[in-house]
Amino acid sequence: MTIRRNRALRGAIVGFGNVAVHGHVPAWKTDRHFTILAVCDPNEAQLAVAAELLPNARRYQSIDDLFSNERLDFVDVATPPAMHGEIVLKAAAQRVHVLCEKPLTLSVEECNRIRSAASAARVVVFTNHNWKYAPIFRTAKRVLRRGEVGRITHLELQTLRVQPPGGSGNGDTWRLDPAQAGGGILVDHGWHAFYLALYVLDAQPVAVSARTARRKFVTSGVEDTANCTIDFDGTTAEIFLTWAADERRNTARLTGTQGTIEIAERTLVVRVAERAPVETVFAQPLSAGSYHPDWFAALLDDFREELYEPKLRGSNFREAETCCRLLELAYRSSGADGARLPFRETLPPVEGAGTGD
Ligand SMILES: NC(=O)c1ccc[n+]([C@@H]2O[C@H](COP(=O)([O-])OP(=O)(O)OC[C@H]3O[C@@H](n4cnc5c(N)ncnc54)[C@H](O)[C@@H]3O)[C@@H](O)[C@H]2O)c1
């Protein structure tokens, strides 16, 4: 479905919880290219919040009512993960474009169905890979492109949290419920780490191994801690994630053939032999808040370009598809005592990309 540039794009938010309220609405309200004309959430209290924040948006408690009553260009899906796939497929069946919160979906099988449905309907399915739009990772990418630290041979990414987001800290959050979350911290933060690794390394995975554990939320049905190693051709990414830490912190370290880039919260340091380290300090630490409205606002430019320009479609979907495969392999590896599993399947091209349709 091709979209004309001479009017604001009409959208609906599906799932009006924390990320919609704190992460998405501020950007939707200030971007003149988009207008949110409806909100859908089964929870009446959340619809009351929507009435305050978006008084002109119509409100629905079911997605079927939403699609029956509204003419939409896109939906912004921000429900818990287990519902994403079904909602994305319904939107594609209506020939409505999708901006979906991460994780796009929880299984490769459903991801394949989303690919087919989106291709058949010629709609964009774009996943919110917002950490790529954090100024500190953008800067790291520019340093890499300039070749200052050479070829990256090793990447470490760490996310430390004292509890999952939402809830009171006693385990009363859907993130610890496998039926809604579809997994634990690998689904929640692992997905971010996967696309960040793909972004900074610009390479395809070769093999994956992972181990997961329950260290703090031991009676929950999901892991609160994960170690995951992804081998790329000539590079290894080591990912460590936990909700059982005693501090809240994000760090990354990229080791190159000629130097290193160290990221810790709001600080980025580039070290190259025979030169004084170059430090850049950013306004916000990476772990400040959980919803990052400024990163979401920056991502909307790329979403809009995919809507307007079918030739540009596919790279975000391919990234999400790779994250989905990494996620499935990581859980499979964890169930096989950390076995190193090959990432061998070739991904088919995304239909509609490059056709000029
Ligand atoms: N990209 C990021 O940085 C980031 C940050 C936080 C959350 N998220 C993601 O956003 C999504 C939502 O997380 P949250 O923290 O806002 O959760 P939340 O629980 O605060 O909000 C979820 C909302 O979805 C609604 N909902 C449930 N089932 C629904 C359905 N079938 N149709 C419509 N609405 C439905 C709930 O009533 C609730 O209001 C998750 O996928 C999460 O992983 C991403």
mmCIF file of C-alpha atoms in Angstrom, residues 16-333:
data_model
loop_
_atom_site.group_PDB
_atom_site.id
_atom_site.type_symbol
_atom_site.label_atom_id
_atom_site.label_comp_id
_atom_site.label_asym_id
_atom_site.label_seq_id
_atom_site.Cartn_x
_atom_site.Cartn_y
_atom_site.Cartn_z
ATOM 1 C CA PHE A 16 -2.357 2.085 25.886
ATOM 2 C CA GLY A 17 -0.051 1.209 28.799
ATOM 3 C CA ASN A 18 3.221 2.632 30.034
ATOM 4 C CA VAL A 19 5.265 2.668 26.856
ATOM 5 C CA ALA A 20 2.384 4.130 24.835
ATOM 6 C CA VAL A 21 1.762 6.863 27.422
ATOM 7 C CA HIS A 22 5.365 7.774 28.282
ATOM 8 C CA GLY A 23 7.292 6.688 25.188
ATOM 9 C CA HIS A 24 4.998 7.078 22.163
ATOM 10 C CA VAL A 25 2.332 9.728 22.821
ATOM 11 C CA PRO A 26 4.829 12.596 23.340
ATOM 12 C CA ALA A 27 6.302 11.877 19.888
ATOM 13 C CA TRP A 28 2.948 11.331 18.130
ATOM 14 C CA LYS A 29 1.656 14.628 19.549
ATOM 15 C CA THR A 30 4.558 16.667 18.206
ATOM 16 C CA ASP A 31 5.170 15.024 14.804
ATOM 17 C CA ARG A 32 3.005 16.819 12.221
ATOM 18 C CA HIS A 33 3.299 13.894 9.786
ATOM 19 C CA PHE A 34 1.088 11.687 11.960
ATOM 20 C CA THR A 35 -2.260 11.952 13.689
ATOM 21 C CA ILE A 36 -3.566 9.468 16.251
ATOM 22 C CA LEU A 37 -7.287 9.218 15.693
ATOM 23 C CA ALA A 38 -8.074 6.167 17.862
ATOM 24 C CA VAL A 39 -6.876 4.139 20.821
ATOM 25 C CA CYS A 40 -7.648 0.511 21.643
ATOM 26 C CA ASP A 41 -7.198 -1.104 25.059
ATOM 27 C CA PRO A 42 -9.490 -3.539 26.910
ATOM 28 C CA ASN A 43 -8.677 -1.793 30.181
ATOM 29 C CA GLU A 44 -11.135 1.048 30.884
ATOM 30 C CA ALA A 45 -8.722 2.818 33.218
ATOM 31 C CA GLN A 46 -6.207 3.048 30.372
ATOM 32 C CA LEU A 47 -8.890 4.368 28.028
ATOM 33 C CA ALA A 48 -9.588 7.076 30.618
ATOM 34 C CA VAL A 49 -5.900 8.015 30.491
ATOM 35 C CA ALA A 50 -6.195 8.130 26.682
ATOM 36 C CA ALA A 51 -9.193 10.471 26.969
ATOM 37 C CA GLU A 52 -7.012 12.890 28.939
ATOM 38 C CA LEU A 53 -3.920 12.684 26.771
ATOM 39 C CA LEU A 54 -5.580 12.412 23.350
ATOM 40 C CA PRO A 55 -9.058 13.943 23.791
ATOM 41 C CA ASN A 56 -9.820 13.821 20.058
ATOM 42 C CA ALA A 57 -9.003 10.124 19.671
ATOM 43 C CA ARG A 58 -11.917 7.663 19.589
ATOM 44 C CA ARG A 59 -11.635 4.809 22.072
ATOM 45 C CA TYR A 60 -12.221 1.065 21.578
ATOM 46 C CA GLN A 61 -11.931 -1.993 23.789
ATOM 47 C CA SER A 62 -11.405 -4.505 20.980
ATOM 48 C CA ILE A 63 -9.289 -4.471 17.870
ATOM 49 C CA ASP A 64 -12.160 -5.839 15.778
ATOM 50 C CA ASP A 65 -14.278 -2.792 16.737
ATOM 51 C CA LEU A 66 -11.332 -0.547 15.947
ATOM 52 C CA PHE A 67 -10.900 -1.973 12.438
ATOM 53 C CA SER A 68 -14.672 -2.009 11.786
ATOM 54 C CA ASN A 69 -15.024 1.677 12.596
ATOM 55 C CA GLU A 70 -11.818 3.424 11.536
ATOM 56 C CA ARG A 71 -9.992 4.012 8.254
ATOM 57 C CA LEU A 72 -6.378 3.727 9.300
ATOM 58 C CA ASP A 73 -3.002 4.017 7.612
ATOM 59 C CA PHE A 74 -1.178 2.365 10.511
ATOM 60 C CA VAL A 75 -1.431 0.914 13.993
ATOM 61 C CA ASP A 76 1.108 1.379 16.775
ATOM 62 C CA VAL A 77 1.112 -1.923 18.699
ATOM 63 C CA ALA A 78 2.167 -1.571 22.357
ATOM 64 C CA THR A 79 0.550 -4.540 24.106
ATOM 65 C CA PRO A 80 2.484 -7.204 26.032
ATOM 66 C CA PRO A 81 4.532 -9.393 23.640
ATOM 67 C CA ALA A 82 2.314 -12.492 23.450
ATOM 68 C CA MET A 83 -0.408 -10.467 21.676
ATOM 69 C CA HIS A 84 1.861 -8.776 19.112
ATOM 70 C CA GLY A 85 1.755 -11.470 16.423
ATOM 71 C CA GLU A 86 -2.010 -11.814 16.322
ATOM 72 C CA ILE A 87 -2.549 -8.028 16.212
ATOM 73 C CA VAL A 88 0.084 -7.538 13.497
ATOM 74 C CA LEU A 89 -1.524 -10.279 11.388
ATOM 75 C CA LYS A 90 -4.982 -8.700 11.820
ATOM 76 C CA ALA A 91 -3.609 -5.324 10.762
ATOM 77 C CA ALA A 92 -1.963 -6.816 7.669
ATOM 78 C CA ALA A 93 -5.247 -8.534 6.775
ATOM 79 C CA GLN A 94 -6.833 -5.039 6.841
ATOM 80 C CA ARG A 95 -3.984 -3.660 4.680
ATOM 81 C CA VAL A 96 -2.934 -1.412 7.556
ATOM 82 C CA HIS A 97 0.762 -0.669 8.165
ATOM 83 C CA VAL A 98 2.286 -1.565 11.539
ATOM 84 C CA LEU A 99 4.726 -0.012 13.952
ATOM 85 C CA CYS A 100 5.165 -2.682 16.629
ATOM 86 C CA GLU A 101 6.906 -2.584 19.973
ATOM 87 C CA LYS A 102 9.659 -5.116 20.438
ATOM 88 C CA PRO A 103 9.626 -8.085 20.363
ATOM 89 C CA LEU A 104 7.813 -8.224 17.025
ATOM 90 C CA THR A 105 6.896 -11.829 17.730
ATOM 91 C CA LEU A 106 8.075 -14.750 19.812
ATOM 92 C CA SER A 107 8.513 -17.514 17.233
ATOM 93 C CA VAL A 108 10.151 -17.904 13.853
ATOM 94 C CA GLU A 109 7.031 -19.681 12.633
ATOM 95 C CA GLU A 110 4.850 -16.633 13.435
ATOM 96 C CA CYS A 111 7.495 -14.296 12.036
ATOM 97 C CA ASN A 112 7.289 -16.199 8.727
ATOM 98 C CA ARG A 113 3.510 -15.778 8.724
ATOM 99 C CA ILE A 114 3.923 -12.035 9.356
ATOM 100 C CA ARG A 115 6.407 -11.826 6.463
ATOM 101 C CA SER A 116 3.947 -13.550 4.088
ATOM 102 C CA ALA A 117 0.963 -11.489 5.245
ATOM 103 C CA ALA A 118 2.869 -8.190 5.012
ATOM 104 C CA SER A 119 4.217 -9.069 1.567
ATOM 105 C CA ALA A 120 0.778 -10.082 0.276
ATOM 106 C CA ALA A 121 -0.830 -6.872 1.601
ATOM 107 C CA ARG A 122 2.234 -4.739 0.710
ATOM 108 C CA VAL A 123 2.275 -3.193 4.143
ATOM 109 C CA VAL A 124 5.196 -2.089 6.296
ATOM 110 C CA VAL A 125 5.858 -4.010 9.508
ATOM 111 C CA PHE A 126 8.368 -1.941 11.443
ATOM 112 C CA THR A 127 9.573 -2.903 14.919
ATOM 113 C CA ASN A 128 10.493 -0.306 17.525
ATOM 114 C CA HIS A 129 14.275 -0.813 17.654
ATOM 115 C CA ASN A 130 14.607 2.414 19.619
ATOM 116 C CA TRP A 131 17.970 1.835 21.323
ATOM 117 C CA LYS A 132 19.614 2.245 17.912
ATOM 118 C CA TYR A 133 18.392 5.848 18.030
ATOM 119 C CA ALA A 134 20.037 6.629 21.379
ATOM 120 C CA PRO A 135 22.536 9.438 20.662
ATOM 121 C CA ILE A 136 25.352 7.495 22.351
ATOM 122 C CA PHE A 137 24.955 4.466 20.019
ATOM 123 C CA ARG A 138 24.594 6.791 16.987
ATOM 124 C CA THR A 139 27.909 8.383 17.983
ATOM 125 C CA ALA A 140 29.561 4.978 18.434
ATOM 126 C CA LYS A 141 28.369 4.025 14.955
ATOM 127 C CA ARG A 142 29.903 7.199 13.482
ATOM 128 C CA VAL A 143 33.240 6.402 15.178
ATOM 129 C CA LEU A 144 33.088 2.897 13.701
ATOM 130 C CA ARG A 145 32.286 4.218 10.222
ATOM 131 C CA ARG A 146 35.290 6.537 10.368
ATOM 132 C CA GLY A 147 37.417 3.429 11.017
ATOM 133 C CA GLU A 148 39.106 4.992 14.065
ATOM 134 C CA VAL A 149 39.202 1.793 16.110
ATOM 135 C CA GLY A 150 39.672 -0.576 13.162
ATOM 136 C CA ARG A 151 37.678 -3.769 12.694
ATOM 137 C CA ILE A 152 35.636 -4.851 15.727
ATOM 138 C CA THR A 153 36.692 -8.248 17.038
ATOM 139 C CA HIS A 154 34.707 -8.308 20.281
ATOM 140 C CA LEU A 155 31.538 -6.664 21.585
ATOM 141 C CA GLU A 156 30.194 -6.759 25.149
ATOM 142 C CA LEU A 157 26.716 -5.535 26.035
ATOM 143 C CA GLN A 158 25.417 -5.502 29.620
ATOM 144 C CA THR A 159 22.027 -4.585 31.031
ATOM 145 C CA LEU A 160 21.761 -4.626 34.817
ATOM 146 C CA ARG A 161 18.431 -4.052 36.566
ATOM 147 C CA VAL A 162 17.210 -4.740 40.103
ATOM 148 C CA GLN A 163 13.784 -5.891 38.869
ATOM 149 C CA PRO A 164 11.715 -6.105 35.678
ATOM 150 C CA PRO A 165 10.014 -2.855 34.573
ATOM 151 C CA GLY A 166 6.421 -2.263 35.774
ATOM 152 C CA GLY A 167 4.891 -3.721 38.918
ATOM 153 C CA SER A 168 6.083 -3.020 42.438
ATOM 154 C CA GLY A 169 9.182 -5.194 42.420
ATOM 155 C CA ASN A 170 7.449 -8.152 44.061
ATOM 156 C CA GLY A 171 6.934 -10.000 40.819
ATOM 157 C CA ASP A 172 3.473 -8.539 40.075
ATOM 158 C CA THR A 173 4.214 -7.701 36.462
ATOM 159 C CA TRP A 174 3.313 -9.445 33.197
ATOM 160 C CA ARG A 175 7.042 -9.579 32.429
ATOM 161 C CA LEU A 176 7.309 -12.557 34.790
ATOM 162 C CA ASP A 177 4.232 -14.286 33.324
ATOM 163 C CA PRO A 178 5.208 -16.546 30.413
ATOM 164 C CA ALA A 179 1.671 -16.442 28.981
ATOM 165 C CA GLN A 180 1.902 -12.665 28.411
ATOM 166 C CA ALA A 181 5.629 -12.069 28.155
ATOM 167 C CA GLY A 182 6.526 -15.181 26.154
ATOM 168 C CA GLY A 183 9.840 -15.416 28.029
ATOM 169 C CA GLY A 184 11.947 -13.497 30.511
ATOM 170 C CA ILE A 185 14.785 -11.027 30.203
ATOM 171 C CA LEU A 186 15.939 -12.539 26.897
ATOM 172 C CA VAL A 187 12.638 -11.445 25.346
ATOM 173 C CA ASP A 188 12.537 -8.122 27.162
ATOM 174 C CA HIS A 189 16.128 -6.809 26.987
ATOM 175 C CA GLY A 190 17.706 -9.529 24.847
ATOM 176 C CA TRP A 191 15.818 -8.313 21.777
ATOM 177 C CA HIS A 192 17.341 -4.819 22.250
ATOM 178 C CA ALA A 193 20.815 -6.330 22.649
ATOM 179 C CA PHE A 194 20.382 -8.449 19.502
ATOM 180 C CA TYR A 195 19.542 -5.553 17.177
ATOM 181 C CA LEU A 196 22.183 -3.341 18.805
ATOM 182 C CA ALA A 197 24.794 -6.016 18.042
ATOM 183 C CA LEU A 198 23.546 -6.248 14.438
ATOM 184 C CA TYR A 199 23.628 -2.443 14.180
ATOM 185 C CA VAL A 200 27.127 -1.835 15.489
ATOM 186 C CA LEU A 201 28.720 -4.898 13.880
ATOM 187 C CA ASP A 202 26.824 -4.757 10.588
ATOM 188 C CA ALA A 203 27.247 -8.517 10.185
ATOM 189 C CA GLN A 204 25.155 -11.673 10.108
ATOM 190 C CA PRO A 205 25.313 -14.151 13.009
ATOM 191 C CA VAL A 206 27.076 -17.466 12.498
ATOM 192 C CA ALA A 207 26.243 -19.266 15.767
ATOM 193 C CA VAL A 208 24.527 -18.691 19.108
ATOM 194 C CA SER A 209 24.912 -20.110 22.590
ATOM 195 C CA ALA A 210 23.084 -19.053 25.732
ATOM 196 C CA ARG A 211 22.448 -19.919 29.344
ATOM 197 C CA THR A 212 19.559 -18.600 31.382
ATOM 198 C CA ALA A 213 18.891 -18.634 35.139
ATOM 199 C CA ARG A 214 16.427 -17.587 37.830
ATOM 200 C CA ARG A 215 18.462 -15.810 40.469
ATOM 201 C CA LYS A 216 15.983 -13.518 42.182
ATOM 202 C CA PHE A 217 12.468 -14.192 40.897
ATOM 203 C CA VAL A 218 12.889 -17.907 41.467
ATOM 204 C CA THR A 219 9.191 -18.827 41.564
ATOM 205 C CA SER A 220 8.351 -17.022 38.325
ATOM 206 C CA GLY A 221 7.959 -18.971 35.103
ATOM 207 C CA VAL A 222 10.719 -17.109 33.242
ATOM 208 C CA GLU A 223 14.469 -16.414 33.468
ATOM 209 C CA ASP A 224 15.642 -13.214 35.157
ATOM 210 C CA THR A 225 19.262 -13.599 34.020
ATOM 211 C CA ALA A 226 20.826 -14.553 30.686
ATOM 212 C CA ASN A 227 24.287 -14.922 29.166
ATOM 213 C CA CYS A 228 24.309 -15.115 25.398
ATOM 214 C CA THR A 229 27.226 -15.398 22.977
ATOM 215 C CA ILE A 230 26.706 -14.666 19.304
ATOM 216 C CA ASP A 231 29.510 -15.492 16.887
ATOM 217 C CA PHE A 232 29.756 -13.396 13.759
ATOM 218 C CA ASP A 233 32.366 -13.870 11.055
ATOM 219 C CA GLY A 234 35.513 -12.683 12.868
ATOM 220 C CA THR A 235 33.650 -11.074 15.794
ATOM 221 C CA THR A 236 31.979 -12.269 18.966
ATOM 222 C CA ALA A 237 29.207 -10.522 20.899
ATOM 223 C CA GLU A 238 28.843 -11.339 24.608
ATOM 224 C CA ILE A 239 25.530 -10.273 26.098
ATOM 225 C CA PHE A 240 24.765 -10.285 29.820
ATOM 226 C CA LEU A 241 21.307 -9.345 31.099
ATOM 227 C CA THR A 242 19.843 -9.512 34.570
ATOM 228 C CA TRP A 243 16.913 -8.327 36.637
ATOM 229 C CA ALA A 244 18.727 -9.609 39.747
ATOM 230 C CA ALA A 245 21.444 -6.930 39.978
ATOM 231 C CA ASP A 246 21.934 -4.531 42.873
ATOM 232 C CA GLU A 247 22.248 -1.544 40.530
ATOM 233 C CA ARG A 248 20.659 -0.190 37.370
ATOM 234 C CA ARG A 249 23.239 0.243 34.627
ATOM 235 C CA ASN A 250 23.931 -0.202 30.899
ATOM 236 C CA THR A 251 27.388 -0.653 29.470
ATOM 237 C CA ALA A 252 28.939 -1.659 26.164
ATOM 238 C CA ARG A 253 32.528 -2.236 25.091
ATOM 239 C CA LEU A 254 33.685 -2.592 21.511
ATOM 240 C CA THR A 255 37.199 -3.906 21.018
ATOM 241 C CA GLY A 256 38.688 -3.171 17.616
ATOM 242 C CA THR A 257 41.957 -3.984 15.889
ATOM 243 C CA GLN A 258 43.169 -0.411 16.533
ATOM 244 C CA GLY A 259 41.318 0.709 19.651
ATOM 245 C CA THR A 260 38.233 0.481 21.833
ATOM 246 C CA ILE A 261 34.921 2.246 22.372
ATOM 247 C CA GLU A 262 33.617 2.102 25.930
ATOM 248 C CA ILE A 263 30.066 3.093 26.729
ATOM 249 C CA ALA A 264 28.903 3.399 30.329
ATOM 250 C CA GLU A 265 25.564 5.053 30.944
ATOM 251 C CA ARG A 266 26.077 8.630 29.653
ATOM 252 C CA THR A 267 29.770 8.418 28.772
ATOM 253 C CA LEU A 268 31.468 7.248 25.590
ATOM 254 C CA VAL A 269 35.264 6.930 25.529
ATOM 255 C CA VAL A 270 37.275 6.211 22.379
ATOM 256 C CA ARG A 271 40.778 4.869 22.993
ATOM 257 C CA VAL A 272 43.270 4.570 20.181
ATOM 258 C CA ALA A 273 46.987 3.768 20.628
ATOM 259 C CA GLU A 274 49.290 6.804 20.889
ATOM 260 C CA ARG A 275 46.416 9.260 21.299
ATOM 261 C CA ALA A 276 44.765 10.652 24.431
ATOM 262 C CA PRO A 277 41.355 9.050 25.104
ATOM 263 C CA VAL A 278 38.434 11.074 23.713
ATOM 264 C CA GLU A 279 35.467 11.247 26.095
ATOM 265 C CA THR A 280 31.960 12.421 25.183
ATOM 266 C CA VAL A 281 29.336 12.898 27.879
ATOM 267 C CA PHE A 282 25.663 12.719 26.861
ATOM 268 C CA ALA A 283 22.663 14.396 28.475
ATOM 269 C CA GLN A 284 20.897 11.211 29.602
ATOM 270 C CA PRO A 285 22.316 7.975 31.011
ATOM 271 C CA LEU A 286 21.240 4.946 28.938
ATOM 272 C CA SER A 287 19.305 3.465 31.845
ATOM 273 C CA ALA A 288 17.381 6.678 32.654
ATOM 274 C CA GLY A 289 13.676 5.785 32.520
ATOM 275 C CA SER A 290 12.323 2.862 30.540
ATOM 276 C CA TYR A 291 10.403 4.574 27.758
ATOM 277 C CA HIS A 292 12.768 6.935 25.859
ATOM 278 C CA PRO A 293 10.332 9.260 24.010
ATOM 279 C CA ASP A 294 13.223 11.081 22.281
ATOM 280 C CA TRP A 295 14.568 7.840 20.739
ATOM 281 C CA PHE A 296 11.054 6.932 19.549
ATOM 282 C CA ALA A 297 10.647 10.403 17.978
ATOM 283 C CA ALA A 298 13.905 9.921 16.061
ATOM 284 C CA LEU A 299 12.819 6.482 14.818
ATOM 285 C CA LEU A 300 9.579 7.879 13.345
ATOM 286 C CA ASP A 301 11.554 9.430 10.471
ATOM 287 C CA ASP A 302 12.661 5.969 9.344
ATOM 288 C CA PHE A 303 9.167 4.510 9.814
ATOM 289 C CA ARG A 304 7.732 7.333 7.706
ATOM 290 C CA GLU A 305 10.298 6.800 4.972
ATOM 291 C CA GLU A 306 9.304 3.120 4.727
ATOM 292 C CA LEU A 307 5.637 4.121 4.466
ATOM 293 C CA TYR A 308 6.266 6.686 1.738
ATOM 294 C CA GLU A 309 8.932 4.815 -0.158
ATOM 295 C CA PRO A 310 8.401 1.091 -0.827
ATOM 296 C CA LYS A 311 11.945 0.830 -2.247
ATOM 297 C CA LEU A 312 13.272 1.514 1.261
ATOM 298 C CA ARG A 313 11.218 -1.226 2.905
ATOM 299 C CA GLY A 314 12.643 -4.363 4.447
ATOM 300 C CA SER A 315 15.768 -3.551 6.451
ATOM 301 C CA ASN A 316 13.966 -3.056 9.763
ATOM 302 C CA PHE A 317 11.900 -6.202 9.150
ATOM 303 C CA ARG A 318 15.012 -8.208 8.325
ATOM 304 C CA GLU A 319 16.614 -7.019 11.568
ATOM 305 C CA ALA A 320 13.499 -8.052 13.551
ATOM 306 C CA GLU A 321 13.477 -11.404 11.782
ATOM 307 C CA THR A 322 17.118 -11.976 12.746
ATOM 308 C CA CYS A 323 16.321 -11.013 16.370
ATOM 309 C CA CYS A 324 13.480 -13.523 16.352
ATOM 310 C CA ARG A 325 15.782 -16.293 15.113
ATOM 311 C CA LEU A 326 18.433 -15.347 17.674
ATOM 312 C CA LEU A 327 15.820 -15.431 20.430
ATOM 313 C CA GLU A 328 14.539 -18.851 19.447
ATOM 314 C CA LEU A 329 18.066 -20.237 19.104
ATOM 315 C CA ALA A 330 19.131 -18.721 22.440
ATOM 316 C CA TYR A 331 16.290 -20.488 24.260
ATOM 317 C CA ARG A 332 17.026 -23.710 22.395
ATOM 318 C CA SER A 333 20.707 -23.448 23.345
#
